[in-house]
Tab-separated table of C-alpha atoms in Angstrom:
chain	number	residue	atom	x	y	z
R	10	MET	CA	0.000	0.000	0.000
R	11	ALA	CA	1.093	3.574	-0.582
R	12	LYS	CA	2.553	5.373	2.403
R	13	LYS	CA	1.980	9.013	3.183
R	14	GLY	CA	4.498	11.235	1.458
R	15	GLU	CA	5.463	8.644	-1.151
R	16	PRO	CA	3.869	9.644	-4.431
R	17	GLU	CA	3.830	6.501	-6.575
R	18	TYR	CA	2.386	3.075	-5.815
R	19	ARG	CA	3.679	0.140	-7.894
R	20	TRP	CA	1.747	-3.028	-8.628
R	21	ASN	CA	2.964	-6.038	-10.586
R	22	SER	CA	0.387	-8.389	-12.114
R	23	GLY	CA	0.946	-10.891	-14.902
R	24	PRO	CA	2.985	-9.315	-17.696
R	25	PHE	CA	2.105	-5.765	-16.618
R	26	GLN	CA	3.679	-3.367	-14.130
R	27	ILE	CA	1.310	-0.581	-13.102
R	28	GLY	CA	2.047	2.695	-11.352
R	29	ILE	CA	-0.595	4.742	-9.500
R	30	VAL	CA	-0.258	8.285	-8.140
R	31	PRO	CA	-2.947	8.683	-5.442
R	32	ASP	CA	-2.804	12.498	-5.641
R	33	GLY	CA	-5.100	12.975	-8.626
R	34	GLY	CA	-5.890	9.312	-9.148
R	35	ALA	CA	-3.580	9.093	-12.152
R	36	ILE	CA	-2.012	6.017	-13.681
R	37	SER	CA	1.649	6.869	-14.025
R	38	ARG	CA	2.680	3.838	-16.095
R	39	ILE	CA	1.499	0.645	-17.724
R	40	ASP	CA	4.656	-1.262	-18.565
R	41	TRP	CA	4.284	-4.466	-20.599
R	42	ILE	CA	6.857	-7.231	-20.282
R	43	ARG	CA	7.467	-8.369	-23.846
R	44	PRO	CA	6.368	-11.965	-24.415
R	45	ASP	CA	9.616	-12.595	-26.351
R	46	GLY	CA	11.655	-11.747	-23.236
R	47	LYS	CA	13.358	-8.714	-24.801
R	48	GLY	CA	12.643	-6.073	-22.155
R	49	ILE	CA	9.533	-4.002	-21.585
R	50	ILE	CA	7.437	-1.509	-23.532
R	51	ASN	CA	5.873	1.575	-21.949
R	52	LEU	CA	2.280	1.543	-23.232
R	53	LEU	CA	1.677	5.046	-21.882
R	54	ARG	CA	4.017	7.965	-22.438
R	55	PRO	CA	7.238	7.708	-20.408
R	56	VAL	CA	6.957	9.160	-16.924
R	57	THR	CA	9.727	11.018	-15.106
R	58	PRO	CA	10.321	11.576	-11.378
R	59	GLU	CA	9.719	15.279	-12.027
R	60	ALA	CA	6.307	14.533	-13.548
R	61	ILE	CA	5.338	12.398	-10.557
R	62	ALA	CA	6.503	15.095	-8.133
R	63	SER	CA	4.711	17.875	-10.036
R	64	GLY	CA	1.312	17.102	-8.515
R	65	ASN	CA	-0.229	17.549	-11.971
R	66	PRO	CA	-1.986	14.405	-13.288
R	67	SER	CA	-1.823	15.895	-16.800
R	68	ASN	CA	1.917	15.203	-16.713
R	69	LEU	CA	1.352	11.480	-16.147
R	70	GLY	CA	0.034	8.549	-18.160
R	71	CYS	CA	-3.747	8.531	-17.663
R	72	PHE	CA	-6.131	10.429	-15.412
R	73	PRO	CA	-9.853	10.104	-14.600
R	74	MET	CA	-12.597	12.499	-15.677
R	75	VAL	CA	-15.573	12.652	-13.296
R	76	PRO	CA	-18.326	13.944	-12.843
R	77	PHE	CA	-17.887	15.397	-16.333
R	78	ALA	CA	-15.370	15.094	-19.146
R	79	ASN	CA	-13.546	17.788	-21.081
R	80	ARG	CA	-14.781	21.382	-21.028
R	81	LEU	CA	-17.782	22.937	-19.256
R	82	ALA	CA	-18.508	26.494	-20.400
R	83	PHE	CA	-18.064	29.168	-17.742
R	84	ALA	CA	-18.040	26.470	-15.057
R	85	GLU	CA	-21.823	26.384	-14.708
R	86	PHE	CA	-25.008	24.913	-16.114
R	87	GLU	CA	-28.740	24.874	-15.439
R	88	PHE	CA	-30.293	21.714	-14.057
R	89	ASP	CA	-33.682	21.079	-12.481
R	90	GLY	CA	-34.528	24.758	-12.350
R	91	ARG	CA	-31.328	25.987	-10.702
R	92	ILE	CA	-27.843	27.113	-11.716
R	93	VAL	CA	-25.117	24.623	-10.754
R	94	LYS	CA	-21.683	26.213	-10.342
R	95	VAL	CA	-18.387	24.294	-10.241
R	96	PRO	CA	-14.790	25.524	-9.908
R	97	ALA	CA	-13.117	27.049	-12.962
R	98	ASN	CA	-10.026	24.905	-12.570
R	99	ARG	CA	-7.669	26.080	-15.305
R	100	PRO	CA	-7.010	29.784	-14.733
R	101	PRO	CA	-7.123	32.211	-16.400
R	102	SER	CA	-9.735	30.331	-18.440
R	103	PRO	CA	-13.290	30.968	-17.168
R	104	HIS	CA	-14.273	27.389	-17.974
R	105	ALA	CA	-14.090	24.144	-16.001
R	106	ILE	CA	-12.332	21.106	-17.421
R	107	HIS	CA	-12.155	17.346	-16.720
R	108	GLY	CA	-14.181	17.339	-13.480
R	109	PHE	CA	-12.940	16.999	-9.913
R	110	GLY	CA	-11.323	13.564	-9.806
R	111	ARG	CA	-7.899	14.642	-11.008
R	112	SER	CA	-7.615	17.213	-8.215
R	113	SER	CA	-8.625	14.757	-5.468
R	114	GLU	CA	-6.765	12.288	-3.289
R	115	TRP	CA	-7.609	8.682	-4.182
R	116	GLN	CA	-7.397	5.814	-1.732
R	117	ILE	CA	-5.814	2.574	-2.950
R	118	GLU	CA	-7.376	-0.640	-1.727
R	119	ARG	CA	-5.329	-3.768	-1.150
R	120	PRO	CA	-5.010	-5.483	-4.547
R	121	THR	CA	-5.745	-9.082	-5.423
R	122	VAL	CA	-3.613	-11.091	-7.828
R	123	ASP	CA	-5.210	-9.502	-10.890
R	124	THR	CA	-7.277	-6.523	-9.676
R	125	LEU	CA	-6.405	-3.137	-8.194
R	126	ARG	CA	-9.069	-0.644	-7.095
R	127	PHE	CA	-8.765	2.952	-5.912
R	128	ASN	CA	-11.437	5.510	-5.114
R	129	HIS	CA	-12.258	8.977	-3.855
R	130	LYS	CA	-15.267	10.709	-2.304
R	131	HIS	CA	-16.585	14.130	-3.244
R	132	ASP	CA	-19.045	15.943	-1.011
R	133	ASP	CA	-20.380	19.297	-2.204
R	134	PRO	CA	-24.048	19.690	-1.184
R	135	GLN	CA	-24.085	23.228	-2.575
R	136	SER	CA	-23.494	22.068	-6.156
R	137	GLY	CA	-25.298	18.765	-5.609
R	138	PHE	CA	-22.313	16.621	-6.593
R	139	VAL	CA	-22.035	14.170	-3.712
R	140	TYR	CA	-20.557	10.882	-4.853
R	141	VAL	CA	-17.932	8.179	-4.587
R	142	ALA	CA	-15.878	7.471	-7.695
R	143	TRP	CA	-13.553	4.577	-8.379
R	144	GLN	CA	-11.114	3.174	-10.872
R	145	GLU	CA	-10.507	-0.558	-11.062
R	146	ILE	CA	-7.657	-2.080	-13.057
R	147	LYS	CA	-8.092	-5.677	-14.175
R	148	VAL	CA	-5.156	-7.571	-15.682
R	149	THR	CA	-5.088	-10.725	-17.805
R	150	GLU	CA	-2.182	-12.296	-19.679
R	151	GLY	CA	-3.118	-10.326	-22.773
R	152	ASP	CA	-4.670	-7.016	-21.744
R	153	VAL	CA	-5.355	-4.351	-19.141
R	154	THR	CA	-8.893	-3.061	-18.483
R	155	ILE	CA	-9.535	0.162	-16.580
R	156	GLU	CA	-13.034	0.720	-15.228
R	157	ILE	CA	-14.098	4.175	-14.127
R	158	GLY	CA	-17.308	4.434	-12.128
R	159	VAL	CA	-19.310	6.842	-10.004
R	160	ARG	CA	-22.119	6.339	-7.474
R	161	HIS	CA	-24.336	9.311	-6.668
R	162	LEU	CA	-24.849	9.802	-2.924
R	163	GLY	CA	-26.805	13.066	-2.957
R	164	ARG	CA	-30.432	13.398	-1.941
R	165	THR	CA	-31.547	14.829	-5.281
R	166	PRO	CA	-30.652	13.608	-8.804
R	167	MET	CA	-27.635	15.038	-10.663
R	168	PRO	CA	-26.278	14.669	-14.230
R	169	TYR	CA	-23.007	12.759	-14.524
R	170	GLY	CA	-20.409	12.100	-17.165
R	171	ILE	CA	-17.188	10.090	-17.052
R	172	GLY	CA	-14.105	9.451	-19.136
R	173	LEU	CA	-10.467	8.396	-19.178
R	174	HIS	CA	-7.619	10.557	-20.455
R	175	PRO	CA	-4.670	8.379	-21.493
R	176	TRP	CA	-1.469	9.872	-22.945
R	177	PHE	CA	0.448	7.687	-25.387
R	178	PRO	CA	4.006	8.132	-26.691
R	179	GLY	CA	4.097	9.970	-30.005
R	180	GLY	CA	6.708	10.121	-32.745
R	181	GLU	CA	7.254	10.179	-36.479
R	182	ASP	CA	6.328	6.507	-36.885
R	183	VAL	CA	3.036	6.418	-34.945
R	184	SER	CA	-0.323	5.877	-36.634
R	185	VAL	CA	-3.876	5.834	-35.256
R	186	ALA	CA	-7.058	4.383	-36.745
R	187	PHE	CA	-10.674	4.634	-35.578
R	188	ILE	CA	-14.119	5.074	-37.131
R	189	ALA	CA	-16.752	7.607	-36.040
R	190	SER	CA	-19.904	9.088	-37.550
R	191	ASP	CA	-19.815	12.738	-36.465
R	192	SER	CA	-17.477	15.487	-35.364
R	193	PHE	CA	-17.891	19.105	-34.227
R	194	ALA	CA	-16.915	22.622	-35.119
R	195	THR	CA	-15.477	24.468	-32.105
R	196	ASP	CA	-14.933	28.027	-30.959
R	197	GLU	CA	-11.632	29.562	-29.836
R	198	ASP	CA	-12.055	27.909	-26.413
R	199	MET	CA	-12.476	24.461	-28.006
R	200	LEU	CA	-16.147	24.300	-27.017
R	201	PRO	CA	-18.365	22.533	-29.593
R	202	THR	CA	-20.553	24.897	-31.594
R	203	ALA	CA	-22.081	22.722	-34.320
R	204	ARG	CA	-22.323	19.145	-35.520
R	205	THR	CA	-20.232	18.624	-38.665
R	206	VAL	CA	-19.216	15.895	-41.052
R	207	ILE	CA	-15.797	14.354	-40.527
R	208	ASP	CA	-13.634	16.149	-43.077
R	209	LEU	CA	-10.389	14.803	-44.499
R	210	GLY	CA	-8.285	16.480	-41.815
R	211	ARG	CA	-10.124	14.594	-39.063
R	212	ASP	CA	-10.782	11.278	-40.791
R	213	PHE	CA	-8.787	8.404	-39.258
R	214	SER	CA	-10.970	5.578	-40.526
R	215	ASP	CA	-8.134	4.120	-42.638
R	216	GLY	CA	-5.369	5.020	-40.179
R	217	ARG	CA	-3.059	8.034	-40.394
R	218	MET	CA	0.332	9.022	-39.069
R	219	ILE	CA	-0.151	11.511	-36.241
R	220	ARG	CA	2.676	13.692	-37.595
R	221	HIS	CA	0.291	14.816	-40.345
R	222	ASN	CA	-2.252	16.170	-37.829
R	223	LEU	CA	-0.233	18.061	-35.229
R	224	ALA	CA	-2.250	20.418	-32.984
R	225	LEU	CA	-5.461	18.475	-33.653
R	226	ASP	CA	-8.011	18.618	-30.828
R	227	ALA	CA	-11.272	17.112	-32.050
R	228	HIS	CA	-14.340	15.493	-30.555
R	229	TYR	CA	-16.134	12.578	-32.227
R	230	ALA	CA	-19.537	10.983	-31.694
R	231	GLY	CA	-20.746	7.612	-32.869
R	232	TRP	CA	-17.307	6.042	-32.787
R	233	HIS	CA	-17.052	2.265	-33.112
R	234	LEU	CA	-15.648	1.892	-29.586
R	235	GLU	CA	-12.193	0.842	-30.723
R	236	ALA	CA	-8.945	2.402	-31.903
R	237	ASP	CA	-5.788	0.842	-33.310
R	238	MET	CA	-2.461	2.509	-32.521
R	239	VAL	CA	0.776	1.367	-34.172
R	240	TRP	CA	4.387	2.194	-33.259
R	241	GLN	CA	6.038	0.959	-36.433
R	242	ASP	CA	9.708	1.432	-35.532
R	243	ALA	CA	9.317	0.010	-32.030
R	244	GLY	CA	7.496	-3.011	-33.413
R	245	TYR	CA	4.227	-3.081	-31.514
R	246	SER	CA	0.623	-1.959	-31.577
R	247	VAL	CA	-2.129	-1.371	-29.032
R	248	LYS	CA	-5.825	-1.892	-29.617
R	249	MET	CA	-8.152	0.156	-27.429
R	250	LEU	CA	-11.667	-1.115	-26.761
R	251	ALA	CA	-14.302	0.949	-24.930
R	252	SER	CA	-17.633	0.023	-23.379
R	253	ASP	CA	-20.933	1.223	-24.839
R	254	SER	CA	-21.219	3.805	-22.055
R	255	LEU	CA	-18.120	5.606	-23.400
R	256	SER	CA	-19.828	6.384	-26.682
R	257	ASN	CA	-17.691	9.400	-27.644
R	258	VAL	CA	-13.989	10.031	-28.063
R	259	GLN	CA	-11.736	13.078	-27.861
R	260	PHE	CA	-8.566	12.945	-29.970
R	261	TYR	CA	-5.729	15.319	-29.106
R	262	ILE	CA	-2.282	15.651	-30.684
R	263	PRO	CA	-0.095	18.434	-29.222
R	264	GLU	CA	1.885	20.622	-31.595
R	265	ASP	CA	5.170	18.822	-30.933
R	266	GLY	CA	3.743	15.361	-31.665
R	267	LYS	CA	5.691	13.802	-28.790
R	268	THR	CA	2.502	12.421	-27.257
R	269	PHE	CA	-1.174	12.054	-28.140
R	270	CYS	CA	-4.473	11.256	-26.421
R	271	VAL	CA	-7.344	8.993	-27.419
R	272	GLU	CA	-9.912	9.704	-24.687
R	273	PRO	CA	-13.051	7.543	-24.427
R	274	VAL	CA	-15.797	9.612	-22.789
R	275	SER	CA	-19.526	9.365	-22.144
R	276	HIS	CA	-20.743	12.668	-23.571
R	277	VAL	CA	-20.159	15.691	-25.774
R	278	PRO	CA	-18.144	18.451	-24.064
R	279	ASN	CA	-20.426	21.113	-22.573
R	280	VAL	CA	-23.568	19.168	-23.435
R	281	HIS	CA	-24.775	20.504	-20.075
R	282	ASN	CA	-25.377	23.822	-21.848
R	283	ARG	CA	-26.083	22.581	-25.384
R	284	PRO	CA	-29.236	20.414	-25.333
R	285	GLU	CA	-29.150	20.137	-29.129
R	286	PHE	CA	-26.119	17.837	-28.753
R	287	LYS	CA	-27.811	15.359	-26.407
R	288	GLU	CA	-28.516	12.824	-29.149
R	289	LEU	CA	-24.775	12.728	-29.897
R	290	GLY	CA	-23.666	11.861	-26.358
R	291	ASP	CA	-25.580	12.927	-23.277
R	292	LEU	CA	-25.051	13.004	-19.528
R	293	VAL	CA	-26.693	10.380	-17.324
R	294	VAL	CA	-28.944	11.614	-14.525
R	295	LEU	CA	-28.319	9.536	-11.413
R	296	ASP	CA	-30.618	9.315	-8.448
R	297	ASN	CA	-29.393	8.416	-4.967
R	298	ASN	CA	-27.255	5.257	-5.009
R	299	GLN	CA	-27.371	4.861	-8.792
R	300	THR	CA	-24.124	4.311	-10.707
R	301	LEU	CA	-22.488	5.043	-14.038
R	302	THR	CA	-19.512	2.969	-15.211
R	303	GLY	CA	-17.331	2.657	-18.281
R	304	THR	CA	-14.309	0.615	-19.302
R	305	MET	CA	-11.258	1.025	-21.510
R	306	THR	CA	-9.215	-2.046	-22.466
R	307	LEU	CA	-5.671	-1.901	-23.874
R	308	ILE	CA	-4.429	-4.934	-25.832
R	309	PRO	CA	-0.740	-4.815	-26.858
R	310	THR	CA	0.712	-6.935	-29.678
R	311	LEU	CA	4.261	-7.374	-30.966
R	312	HIS	CA	5.184	-7.002	-34.633
R	313	GLU	CA	8.110	-8.559	-36.459
R	314	THR	CA	10.315	-5.478	-36.720
R	315	PRO	CA	13.672	-4.395	-35.222
R	316	ASP	CA	13.828	-3.858	-31.460
R	317	SER	CA	14.199	-0.069	-31.502
R	318	GLY	CA	12.651	2.143	-28.857
R	319	LEU	CA	12.636	-0.567	-26.195
R	320	VAL	CA	13.278	-0.139	-22.496
R	321	ASP	CA	15.554	-2.605	-20.761
R	322	GLU	CA	13.588	-4.195	-17.928
R	323	ASP	CA	16.612	-4.516	-15.620
R	324	GLU	CA	17.530	-0.839	-16.089
R	325	VAL	CA	14.070	0.254	-14.939
R	326	PHE	CA	13.269	-2.299	-12.236
R	327	GLY	CA	16.676	-3.673	-11.208
R	328	LYS	CA	18.050	-7.193	-11.556
R	329	PRO	CA	15.633	-10.104	-11.047
R	330	GLY	CA	15.234	-10.874	-7.374
R	331	ASN	CA	15.992	-7.286	-6.379
R	332	ARG	CA	13.002	-5.476	-7.858
R	333	ASP	CA	10.696	-3.343	-5.755
R	334	TYR	CA	7.248	-3.167	-7.307
R	335	SER	CA	5.690	-1.321	-4.367
R	336	LEU	CA	6.692	2.291	-3.746
R	337	VAL	CA	9.275	4.614	-5.243
R	338	ASP	CA	10.320	8.150	-4.385
């Protein structure tokens, strides 16, 4: 279990080595031991001690989004005849983003052989968001599944949304493929303004190298709940599968192309304030003790290509018999 003052919890299960940062509930790493015995592959973007110490989950591998995903205009919305206000959590922007989970302390439960669960409670009667949220990581020999869930504990119903925000390593050789039915025009604050067709610059149905779409930040509805990501030079791919409840996806490629995000989410950003988008991905109104859950599964596969871009397992974790998979500074 994680001790107070030690920022990263390590868990080893099957061929995967998982890191959790309780401050923000972020997954710091998902390292996959290659089935051919030639080291490990970091499925998420590489994490540094500085990133772990920063206290910013956006610097890590994957963080939770709850009780809403992506942007919420001016940090407020109308629900059930009243105005609900939440913190504007990315100053100087007047908007809220990614919910409250990534700014909360998560408690890690004692893991089993193949399952690790961690959770946090949020209690704000003034806004109406009173809930317990959790993430549960389930490992098999071939994949890792992350469940994000929330249970409403308030006396009156509230609208909820959830999502996961993984960061993957970028590069000149990386391609991404997924199919969706709709996308959105956005304003200067990246808030959706209109439903649009998926133009050539946002069409990844046949797979495209991310280097051709730097600075892309697009939301998609009606996606087919799976994405294929290929690291050609490093010789591996990852298939992402999402549950039906994560019916939308946000795709983000920073300008430098060193990382990218494929974010399965349950709703259109700012649908709280744009009822015309409800049919393309709505919030779920939960009454007391009702839950909303979603899952993302990552399935890595090796390709027959040279072993470039690999991490030596002994360099990261020490020689066999001397590895500490629990806590690091």
